[in-house]
Amino acid sequence: MKAYYEKDANLELIKGKKVAVIGYGSQGYGHSNNLKESGVDVAVGLRKGSSSWKKVEAAGIKPMEIAEAAKWADVIMILAPDEIQGDLYREEIAPNIKPDTYLAFAHGFNIHFNQIVPPADVNVIMIAPKGPGHLVRAEYEKGGGVPCLIAIHQDATGDSREVALSYAAAIGGARAGVLETSFQEETETDLFGEQVVLCGGLTQLIKYGYETLVEDGYSPEMAYFECLHEVKLIVDLLYEGGISNMRYSISNTAQYGDMTRGPRVITPEVKETMKQILYEIKSGEFARDWMLENKANRPNFNALTRLGEEHPIEEVGSKLRGMMSWLGKNKIVDKDKN
């Protein structure tokens, strides 16, 4: 994959357009604030009465109702949650979008699974930072950036790639590097990574490790430190230089245990389950399941969320994190601001 950098992007392209960021969650917060500081004419589209309205104003950005923002904008970046984007597009954006508008996404879910089907005279692009929106903001403020993916689904005006690169530069992505992919590849690999490794796989592994130690009589505090707290130490090493870098840094004892016991925990049967999950993603089964879950007011989602919040590791962790004063300083996630 070819990497693009600031020298390959014309920042003036996006600075010459009116950009509406729809939503002010993690990504909406990161994109809109970075765009503003890059000199882009940006507004945030919100539902009437949104609790984020005052947060947007406090950031020095103009809030608008979504329909108004869609009429005003040349570029509409939809950063609302995946599960509401389809209805939001049909009700608020589609009646107001102009020909030659750039309809942008940070995840390909709704385009790839046909929850949103834009008209042929609209550009459809993706600019997807490879990190949460709070990190996109934090790295930009440091003078850096989070690597981005771009993709082009429809190119009505013939310059969609250049506009996507310009947008990526304005949110800091071109400082780190921008790679081009497709909506299909980004969507399917993103869902797979979240489900089997980054979120689903990791959290389940942590909970099982914690439970195994506590059930055998070890203190919950020690189980928390060994199975959750120290994950960051290992992940930082992986993030910095890959698996071999991590193994170089840990003790020989730890590395031997890693290489000989790890495959006994994560067995070939686990890989077969991963393949099944990938099939469910590619076939659209997961997307249908998630859309139906939302139409039914999320009974399974809500029940599983509640069970997760009530797990003993959460209570123990809350107490132990209270001993770590440094965690409260320069927090990436601050719910009062973003």
mmCIF file of C-alpha atoms in Angstrom:
data_model
loop_
_atom_site.group_PDB
_atom_site.id
_atom_site.type_symbol
_atom_site.label_atom_id
_atom_site.label_comp_id
_atom_site.label_asym_id
_atom_site.label_seq_id
_atom_site.Cartn_x
_atom_site.Cartn_y
_atom_site.Cartn_z
ATOM 1 C CA MET A 1 0.000 0.000 0.000
ATOM 2 C CA LYS A 2 1.351 3.428 -0.948
ATOM 3 C CA ALA A 3 1.720 5.934 1.892
ATOM 4 C CA TYR A 4 0.869 9.620 1.409
ATOM 5 C CA TYR A 5 2.205 12.427 3.582
ATOM 6 C CA GLU A 6 1.730 16.182 3.988
ATOM 7 C CA LYS A 7 3.789 16.861 0.868
ATOM 8 C CA ASP A 8 1.269 14.825 -1.138
ATOM 9 C CA ALA A 9 -1.793 16.676 0.172
ATOM 10 C CA ASN A 10 -3.095 20.104 -0.787
ATOM 11 C CA LEU A 11 -4.505 21.523 2.453
ATOM 12 C CA GLU A 12 -6.035 24.438 0.566
ATOM 13 C CA LEU A 13 -8.606 22.117 -1.021
ATOM 14 C CA ILE A 14 -10.390 21.403 2.251
ATOM 15 C CA LYS A 15 -9.833 24.956 3.501
ATOM 16 C CA GLY A 16 -11.809 26.130 0.486
ATOM 17 C CA LYS A 17 -14.861 24.062 1.445
ATOM 18 C CA LYS A 18 -17.497 24.187 4.154
ATOM 19 C CA VAL A 19 -17.284 21.032 6.272
ATOM 20 C CA ALA A 20 -20.119 19.726 8.433
ATOM 21 C CA VAL A 21 -19.106 17.084 10.959
ATOM 22 C CA ILE A 22 -22.223 15.170 11.974
ATOM 23 C CA GLY A 23 -21.942 14.095 15.602
ATOM 24 C CA TYR A 24 -19.715 15.084 18.506
ATOM 25 C CA GLY A 25 -18.710 11.781 19.996
ATOM 26 C CA SER A 26 -15.104 10.643 20.132
ATOM 27 C CA GLN A 27 -14.395 10.978 16.385
ATOM 28 C CA GLY A 28 -16.601 14.049 15.942
ATOM 29 C CA TYR A 29 -14.749 15.791 18.743
ATOM 30 C CA GLY A 30 -11.341 14.942 17.280
ATOM 31 C CA HIS A 31 -12.141 15.751 13.650
ATOM 32 C CA SER A 32 -13.985 19.033 14.230
ATOM 33 C CA ASN A 33 -11.452 20.539 16.620
ATOM 34 C CA ASN A 34 -8.501 19.561 14.427
ATOM 35 C CA LEU A 35 -10.224 20.901 11.305
ATOM 36 C CA LYS A 36 -10.908 24.209 13.047
ATOM 37 C CA GLU A 37 -7.278 24.593 14.102
ATOM 38 C CA SER A 38 -6.148 23.764 10.555
ATOM 39 C CA GLY A 39 -8.116 26.766 9.290
ATOM 40 C CA VAL A 40 -11.115 24.893 7.882
ATOM 41 C CA ASP A 41 -14.629 26.397 7.907
ATOM 42 C CA VAL A 42 -16.251 23.705 10.068
ATOM 43 C CA ALA A 43 -19.587 23.279 11.822
ATOM 44 C CA VAL A 44 -20.966 20.379 13.858
ATOM 45 C CA GLY A 45 -24.378 18.947 12.987
ATOM 46 C CA LEU A 46 -26.423 17.824 15.998
ATOM 47 C CA ARG A 47 -29.978 16.818 16.754
ATOM 48 C CA LYS A 48 -32.089 19.526 18.348
ATOM 49 C CA GLY A 49 -31.621 19.527 22.112
ATOM 50 C CA SER A 50 -28.365 17.539 21.960
ATOM 51 C CA SER A 51 -26.343 17.533 25.179
ATOM 52 C CA SER A 52 -23.267 18.200 23.026
ATOM 53 C CA TRP A 53 -24.502 21.591 21.814
ATOM 54 C CA LYS A 54 -22.829 23.526 24.633
ATOM 55 C CA LYS A 55 -19.624 21.454 24.340
ATOM 56 C CA VAL A 56 -19.355 22.430 20.666
ATOM 57 C CA GLU A 57 -19.928 26.095 21.452
ATOM 58 C CA ALA A 58 -17.348 25.946 24.256
ATOM 59 C CA ALA A 59 -14.831 24.616 21.707
ATOM 60 C CA GLY A 60 -15.435 27.680 19.527
ATOM 61 C CA ILE A 61 -17.200 25.728 16.775
ATOM 62 C CA LYS A 62 -20.619 26.527 15.344
ATOM 63 C CA PRO A 63 -23.318 23.930 16.105
ATOM 64 C CA MET A 64 -26.180 23.451 13.628
ATOM 65 C CA GLU A 65 -29.154 21.171 13.379
ATOM 66 C CA ILE A 66 -28.313 18.310 11.031
ATOM 67 C CA ALA A 67 -30.634 19.266 8.153
ATOM 68 C CA GLU A 68 -29.307 22.829 8.213
ATOM 69 C CA ALA A 69 -25.717 21.572 8.256
ATOM 70 C CA ALA A 70 -26.387 19.277 5.291
ATOM 71 C CA LYS A 71 -27.761 22.208 3.243
ATOM 72 C CA TRP A 72 -24.815 24.427 4.190
ATOM 73 C CA ALA A 73 -21.916 22.028 3.672
ATOM 74 C CA ASP A 74 -19.761 21.058 0.711
ATOM 75 C CA VAL A 75 -18.334 18.142 2.714
ATOM 76 C CA ILE A 76 -20.531 16.144 5.104
ATOM 77 C CA MET A 77 -18.558 13.861 7.415
ATOM 78 C CA ILE A 78 -20.984 11.465 9.143
ATOM 79 C CA LEU A 79 -19.546 10.494 12.522
ATOM 80 C CA ALA A 80 -22.725 9.465 14.308
ATOM 81 C CA PRO A 81 -22.827 5.865 15.616
ATOM 82 C CA ASP A 82 -23.073 3.218 12.868
ATOM 83 C CA GLU A 83 -26.466 2.004 14.051
ATOM 84 C CA ILE A 84 -28.211 5.363 13.575
ATOM 85 C CA GLN A 85 -26.474 6.589 10.434
ATOM 86 C CA GLY A 86 -28.962 5.023 8.008
ATOM 87 C CA ASP A 87 -32.052 6.654 9.517
ATOM 88 C CA LEU A 88 -30.189 9.915 10.088
ATOM 89 C CA TYR A 89 -29.103 10.012 6.441
ATOM 90 C CA ARG A 90 -32.577 9.250 5.087
ATOM 91 C CA GLU A 91 -34.391 11.694 7.378
ATOM 92 C CA GLU A 92 -31.992 14.630 7.683
ATOM 93 C CA ILE A 93 -29.265 14.505 5.038
ATOM 94 C CA ALA A 94 -30.692 12.951 1.853
ATOM 95 C CA PRO A 95 -33.452 15.593 1.454
ATOM 96 C CA ASN A 96 -30.875 18.378 1.784
ATOM 97 C CA ILE A 97 -27.711 17.129 0.098
ATOM 98 C CA LYS A 98 -26.603 18.928 -3.071
ATOM 99 C CA PRO A 99 -25.073 17.359 -6.207
ATOM 100 C CA ASP A 100 -21.246 17.220 -6.113
ATOM 101 C CA THR A 101 -21.218 17.186 -2.309
ATOM 102 C CA TYR A 102 -18.554 15.014 -0.670
ATOM 103 C CA LEU A 103 -20.283 12.541 1.642
ATOM 104 C CA ALA A 104 -17.593 11.276 3.993
ATOM 105 C CA PHE A 105 -17.289 8.499 6.553
ATOM 106 C CA ALA A 106 -14.681 7.304 9.042
ATOM 107 C CA HIS A 107 -15.904 3.697 8.766
ATOM 108 C CA GLY A 108 -17.354 1.919 5.756
ATOM 109 C CA PHE A 109 -20.098 -0.033 7.534
ATOM 110 C CA ASN A 110 -23.174 1.793 6.237
ATOM 111 C CA ILE A 111 -21.952 2.096 2.655
ATOM 112 C CA HIS A 112 -20.598 -1.446 2.402
ATOM 113 C CA PHE A 113 -23.713 -3.040 3.888
ATOM 114 C CA ASN A 114 -26.079 -0.758 1.910
ATOM 115 C CA GLN A 115 -27.615 0.972 4.904
ATOM 116 C CA ILE A 116 -26.883 4.213 3.047
ATOM 117 C CA VAL A 117 -27.185 4.383 -0.759
ATOM 118 C CA PRO A 118 -26.210 7.880 -1.973
ATOM 119 C CA PRO A 119 -27.226 9.232 -5.399
ATOM 120 C CA ALA A 120 -24.733 8.902 -8.253
ATOM 121 C CA ASP A 121 -24.044 12.656 -8.377
ATOM 122 C CA VAL A 122 -22.529 12.669 -4.861
ATOM 123 C CA ASN A 123 -18.904 11.847 -4.028
ATOM 124 C CA VAL A 124 -18.559 9.129 -1.370
ATOM 125 C CA ILE A 125 -15.227 9.041 0.451
ATOM 126 C CA MET A 126 -13.687 7.700 3.627
ATOM 127 C CA ILE A 127 -11.115 9.233 5.932
ATOM 128 C CA ALA A 128 -10.560 6.785 8.781
ATOM 129 C CA PRO A 129 -8.003 7.521 11.495
ATOM 130 C CA LYS A 130 -6.554 4.306 12.928
ATOM 131 C CA GLY A 131 -7.282 5.291 16.496
ATOM 132 C CA PRO A 132 -10.072 6.724 18.664
ATOM 133 C CA GLY A 133 -11.092 10.321 18.109
ATOM 134 C CA HIS A 134 -9.708 11.373 21.476
ATOM 135 C CA LEU A 135 -6.285 10.098 20.370
ATOM 136 C CA VAL A 136 -6.681 11.899 17.021
ATOM 137 C CA ARG A 137 -7.118 15.104 18.993
ATOM 138 C CA ALA A 138 -4.389 14.411 21.549
ATOM 139 C CA GLU A 139 -1.751 13.596 18.917
ATOM 140 C CA TYR A 140 -2.677 16.641 16.820
ATOM 141 C CA GLU A 141 -2.238 18.891 19.854
ATOM 142 C CA LYS A 142 1.245 17.433 20.330
ATOM 143 C CA GLY A 143 2.142 18.310 16.753
ATOM 144 C CA GLY A 144 1.783 14.747 15.515
ATOM 145 C CA GLY A 145 -1.014 12.707 14.029
ATOM 146 C CA VAL A 146 -2.706 9.331 13.842
ATOM 147 C CA PRO A 147 -2.240 7.368 10.586
ATOM 148 C CA CYS A 148 -5.341 7.444 8.383
ATOM 149 C CA LEU A 149 -6.949 5.300 5.726
ATOM 150 C CA ILE A 150 -8.723 6.836 2.762
ATOM 151 C CA ALA A 151 -11.080 5.150 0.293
ATOM 152 C CA ILE A 152 -13.188 6.268 -2.656
ATOM 153 C CA HIS A 153 -16.590 4.669 -3.277
ATOM 154 C CA GLN A 154 -18.001 7.240 -5.747
ATOM 155 C CA ASP A 155 -16.050 9.950 -7.555
ATOM 156 C CA ALA A 156 -18.673 12.199 -9.132
ATOM 157 C CA THR A 157 -16.414 15.242 -9.514
ATOM 158 C CA GLY A 158 -13.143 13.475 -10.324
ATOM 159 C CA ASP A 159 -11.164 14.913 -7.395
ATOM 160 C CA SER A 160 -12.392 12.804 -4.482
ATOM 161 C CA ARG A 161 -8.984 11.318 -3.714
ATOM 162 C CA GLU A 162 -7.381 14.756 -3.530
ATOM 163 C CA VAL A 163 -10.147 16.041 -1.236
ATOM 164 C CA ALA A 164 -9.876 12.971 1.000
ATOM 165 C CA LEU A 165 -6.108 13.487 1.288
ATOM 166 C CA SER A 166 -6.625 17.165 2.070
ATOM 167 C CA TYR A 167 -9.117 16.308 4.823
ATOM 168 C CA ALA A 168 -6.722 13.692 6.232
ATOM 169 C CA ALA A 169 -3.987 16.334 6.341
ATOM 170 C CA ALA A 170 -6.270 18.775 8.147
ATOM 171 C CA ILE A 171 -6.965 16.321 10.982
ATOM 172 C CA GLY A 172 -3.257 15.455 11.311
ATOM 173 C CA GLY A 173 -3.261 12.098 9.551
ATOM 174 C CA ALA A 174 -0.802 13.084 6.827
ATOM 175 C CA ARG A 175 1.786 13.905 9.477
ATOM 176 C CA ALA A 176 1.915 10.188 10.266
ATOM 177 C CA GLY A 177 0.942 8.708 6.894
ATOM 178 C CA VAL A 178 -2.188 8.001 4.859
ATOM 179 C CA LEU A 179 -2.877 4.649 3.177
ATOM 180 C CA GLU A 180 -5.484 3.999 0.493
ATOM 181 C CA THR A 181 -7.856 1.053 0.831
ATOM 182 C CA SER A 182 -11.448 0.206 -0.152
ATOM 183 C CA PHE A 183 -14.706 0.488 1.771
ATOM 184 C CA GLN A 184 -14.988 -3.312 1.749
ATOM 185 C CA GLU A 185 -11.486 -3.996 3.053
ATOM 186 C CA GLU A 186 -11.654 -1.340 5.770
ATOM 187 C CA THR A 187 -15.078 -2.446 6.982
ATOM 188 C CA GLU A 188 -14.441 -6.179 7.108
ATOM 189 C CA THR A 189 -10.969 -6.002 8.649
ATOM 190 C CA ASP A 190 -12.078 -3.374 11.179
ATOM 191 C CA LEU A 191 -15.011 -5.460 12.400
ATOM 192 C CA PHE A 192 -12.856 -8.583 12.522
ATOM 193 C CA GLY A 193 -10.092 -6.908 14.540
ATOM 194 C CA GLU A 194 -12.555 -5.438 17.022
ATOM 195 C CA GLN A 195 -14.404 -8.685 17.562
ATOM 196 C CA VAL A 196 -11.667 -11.300 17.784
ATOM 197 C CA VAL A 197 -8.597 -9.411 19.077
ATOM 198 C CA LEU A 198 -8.778 -5.771 20.101
ATOM 199 C CA CYS A 199 -12.026 -5.664 22.048
ATOM 200 C CA GLY A 200 -13.824 -9.021 22.164
ATOM 201 C CA GLY A 201 -10.788 -11.270 22.333
ATOM 202 C CA LEU A 202 -8.759 -9.107 24.712
ATOM 203 C CA THR A 203 -11.510 -8.351 27.220
ATOM 204 C CA GLN A 204 -12.631 -11.969 27.396
ATOM 205 C CA LEU A 205 -9.029 -13.134 27.873
ATOM 206 C CA ILE A 206 -8.559 -10.589 30.692
ATOM 207 C CA LYS A 207 -11.752 -11.636 32.470
ATOM 208 C CA TYR A 208 -10.989 -15.351 32.212
ATOM 209 C CA GLY A 209 -7.455 -14.785 33.554
ATOM 210 C CA TYR A 210 -8.786 -12.704 36.452
ATOM 211 C CA GLU A 211 -11.477 -15.269 37.285
ATOM 212 C CA THR A 212 -9.016 -18.177 37.167
ATOM 213 C CA LEU A 213 -6.717 -16.554 39.733
ATOM 214 C CA VAL A 214 -9.481 -15.381 42.081
ATOM 215 C CA GLU A 215 -11.293 -18.725 41.955
ATOM 216 C CA ASP A 216 -8.036 -20.416 43.013
ATOM 217 C CA GLY A 217 -7.727 -18.197 46.079
ATOM 218 C CA TYR A 218 -5.480 -15.370 44.905
ATOM 219 C CA SER A 219 -6.400 -11.807 45.899
ATOM 220 C CA PRO A 220 -8.550 -9.804 43.466
ATOM 221 C CA GLU A 221 -5.996 -6.985 43.620
ATOM 222 C CA MET A 222 -3.138 -9.214 42.452
ATOM 223 C CA ALA A 223 -5.351 -10.741 39.772
ATOM 224 C CA TYR A 224 -6.244 -7.245 38.509
ATOM 225 C CA PHE A 225 -2.612 -6.136 38.341
ATOM 226 C CA GLU A 226 -1.430 -9.267 36.542
ATOM 227 C CA CYS A 227 -4.327 -9.707 34.102
ATOM 228 C CA LEU A 228 -5.462 -6.147 33.305
ATOM 229 C CA HIS A 229 -3.202 -3.386 34.620
ATOM 230 C CA GLU A 230 -0.004 -4.764 33.099
ATOM 231 C CA VAL A 231 -1.605 -5.270 29.687
ATOM 232 C CA LYS A 232 -0.605 -1.670 28.916
ATOM 233 C CA LEU A 233 3.062 -2.439 29.572
ATOM 234 C CA ILE A 234 2.989 -5.226 26.998
ATOM 235 C CA VAL A 235 0.777 -3.410 24.496
ATOM 236 C CA ASP A 236 3.080 -0.377 24.539
ATOM 237 C CA LEU A 237 6.006 -2.621 23.613
ATOM 238 C CA LEU A 238 3.972 -4.295 20.858
ATOM 239 C CA TYR A 239 2.790 -0.910 19.581
ATOM 240 C CA GLU A 240 6.334 0.440 19.529
ATOM 241 C CA GLY A 241 8.045 -2.388 17.678
ATOM 242 C CA GLY A 242 5.955 -5.506 17.203
ATOM 243 C CA ILE A 243 6.038 -8.934 18.852
ATOM 244 C CA SER A 244 9.816 -9.402 18.666
ATOM 245 C CA ASN A 245 10.342 -5.998 20.264
ATOM 246 C CA MET A 246 8.118 -7.010 23.162
ATOM 247 C CA ARG A 247 9.955 -10.317 23.591
ATOM 248 C CA TYR A 248 13.300 -8.504 23.548
ATOM 249 C CA SER A 249 12.173 -6.360 26.472
ATOM 250 C CA ILE A 250 10.584 -8.963 28.759
ATOM 251 C CA SER A 251 12.473 -11.536 30.822
ATOM 252 C CA ASN A 252 13.604 -14.852 29.365
ATOM 253 C CA THR A 253 11.203 -16.560 31.755
ATOM 254 C CA ALA A 254 8.295 -14.502 30.457
ATOM 255 C CA GLN A 255 9.296 -15.112 26.847
ATOM 256 C CA TYR A 256 9.570 -18.873 27.358
ATOM 257 C CA GLY A 257 6.132 -18.905 28.993
ATOM 258 C CA ASP A 258 4.765 -16.782 26.144
ATOM 259 C CA MET A 259 6.042 -19.072 23.408
ATOM 260 C CA THR A 260 5.260 -22.423 25.064
ATOM 261 C CA ARG A 261 2.008 -21.722 26.938
ATOM 262 C CA GLY A 262 0.401 -19.077 24.740
ATOM 263 C CA PRO A 263 -0.509 -21.575 21.984
ATOM 264 C CA ARG A 264 -2.115 -23.825 24.618
ATOM 265 C CA VAL A 265 -4.496 -20.997 25.565
ATOM 266 C CA ILE A 266 -5.104 -19.655 22.057
ATOM 267 C CA THR A 267 -5.439 -22.972 20.245
ATOM 268 C CA PRO A 268 -6.005 -23.838 16.565
ATOM 269 C CA GLU A 269 -9.670 -24.239 17.518
ATOM 270 C CA VAL A 270 -9.714 -20.523 18.395
ATOM 271 C CA LYS A 271 -8.444 -19.747 14.898
ATOM 272 C CA GLU A 272 -11.286 -21.806 13.424
ATOM 273 C CA THR A 273 -13.739 -19.751 15.472
ATOM 274 C CA MET A 274 -12.081 -16.593 14.129
ATOM 275 C CA LYS A 275 -12.657 -17.857 10.583
ATOM 276 C CA GLN A 276 -16.326 -18.403 11.374
ATOM 277 C CA ILE A 277 -16.630 -14.871 12.753
ATOM 278 C CA LEU A 278 -14.939 -13.503 9.612
ATOM 279 C CA TYR A 279 -17.466 -15.393 7.488
ATOM 280 C CA GLU A 280 -20.319 -13.831 9.506
ATOM 281 C CA ILE A 281 -18.850 -10.378 8.840
ATOM 282 C CA LYS A 282 -18.292 -10.917 5.104
ATOM 283 C CA SER A 283 -21.712 -12.471 4.548
ATOM 284 C CA GLY A 284 -23.476 -9.563 6.232
ATOM 285 C CA GLU A 285 -24.800 -11.757 9.061
ATOM 286 C CA PHE A 286 -23.198 -9.599 11.768
ATOM 287 C CA ALA A 287 -24.506 -6.379 10.178
ATOM 288 C CA ARG A 288 -28.051 -7.790 9.992
ATOM 289 C CA ASP A 289 -27.811 -9.012 13.586
ATOM 290 C CA TRP A 290 -26.662 -5.577 14.814
ATOM 291 C CA MET A 291 -29.338 -3.685 12.877
ATOM 292 C CA LEU A 292 -32.089 -6.000 14.205
ATOM 293 C CA GLU A 293 -30.712 -5.611 17.735
ATOM 294 C CA ASN A 294 -31.169 -1.860 17.430
ATOM 295 C CA LYS A 295 -34.679 -2.124 15.986
ATOM 296 C CA ALA A 296 -35.618 -4.168 19.077
ATOM 297 C CA ASN A 297 -34.174 -1.476 21.411
ATOM 298 C CA ARG A 298 -30.964 -3.434 22.132
ATOM 299 C CA PRO A 299 -32.110 -6.025 24.694
ATOM 300 C CA ASN A 300 -29.011 -8.209 24.294
ATOM 301 C CA PHE A 301 -26.633 -5.247 24.035
ATOM 302 C CA ASN A 302 -28.015 -3.658 27.201
ATOM 303 C CA ALA A 303 -28.008 -6.895 29.179
ATOM 304 C CA LEU A 304 -24.427 -7.738 28.204
ATOM 305 C CA THR A 305 -23.274 -4.176 28.934
ATOM 306 C CA ARG A 306 -24.815 -4.348 32.400
ATOM 307 C CA LEU A 307 -23.217 -7.726 33.103
ATOM 308 C CA GLY A 308 -19.841 -6.351 32.030
ATOM 309 C CA GLU A 309 -20.157 -3.313 34.282
ATOM 310 C CA GLU A 310 -21.070 -5.568 37.221
ATOM 311 C CA HIS A 311 -18.066 -7.889 36.807
ATOM 312 C CA PRO A 312 -15.898 -7.868 39.967
ATOM 313 C CA ILE A 313 -12.844 -6.757 37.983
ATOM 314 C CA GLU A 314 -14.544 -3.378 37.416
ATOM 315 C CA GLU A 315 -15.047 -2.709 41.130
ATOM 316 C CA VAL A 316 -11.529 -3.791 42.069
ATOM 317 C CA GLY A 317 -10.065 -1.814 39.192
ATOM 318 C CA SER A 318 -11.896 1.357 40.173
ATOM 319 C CA LYS A 319 -10.423 1.202 43.686
ATOM 320 C CA LEU A 320 -6.899 0.473 42.481
ATOM 321 C CA ARG A 321 -6.952 3.183 39.817
ATOM 322 C CA GLY A 322 -7.844 5.610 42.601
ATOM 323 C CA MET A 323 -4.321 4.987 43.932
ATOM 324 C CA MET A 324 -2.770 6.035 40.612
ATOM 325 C CA SER A 325 -2.849 9.827 40.631
ATOM 326 C CA TRP A 326 -1.156 10.086 37.252
ATOM 327 C CA LEU A 327 -4.183 8.576 35.503
ATOM 328 C CA GLY A 328 -6.220 11.713 36.179
ATOM 329 C CA LYS A 329 -3.755 14.021 34.447
ATOM 330 C CA ASN A 330 -4.099 14.807 30.734
ATOM 331 C CA LYS A 331 -6.772 12.167 30.265
ATOM 332 C CA ILE A 332 -7.437 11.148 26.679
ATOM 333 C CA VAL A 333 -11.123 10.653 27.541
ATOM 334 C CA ASP A 334 -12.687 13.508 29.515
ATOM 335 C CA LYS A 335 -16.475 13.160 29.493
ATOM 336 C CA ASP A 336 -16.930 16.800 30.505
ATOM 337 C CA LYS A 337 -15.310 17.963 27.254
ATOM 338 C CA ASN A 338 -15.768 15.181 24.738
#
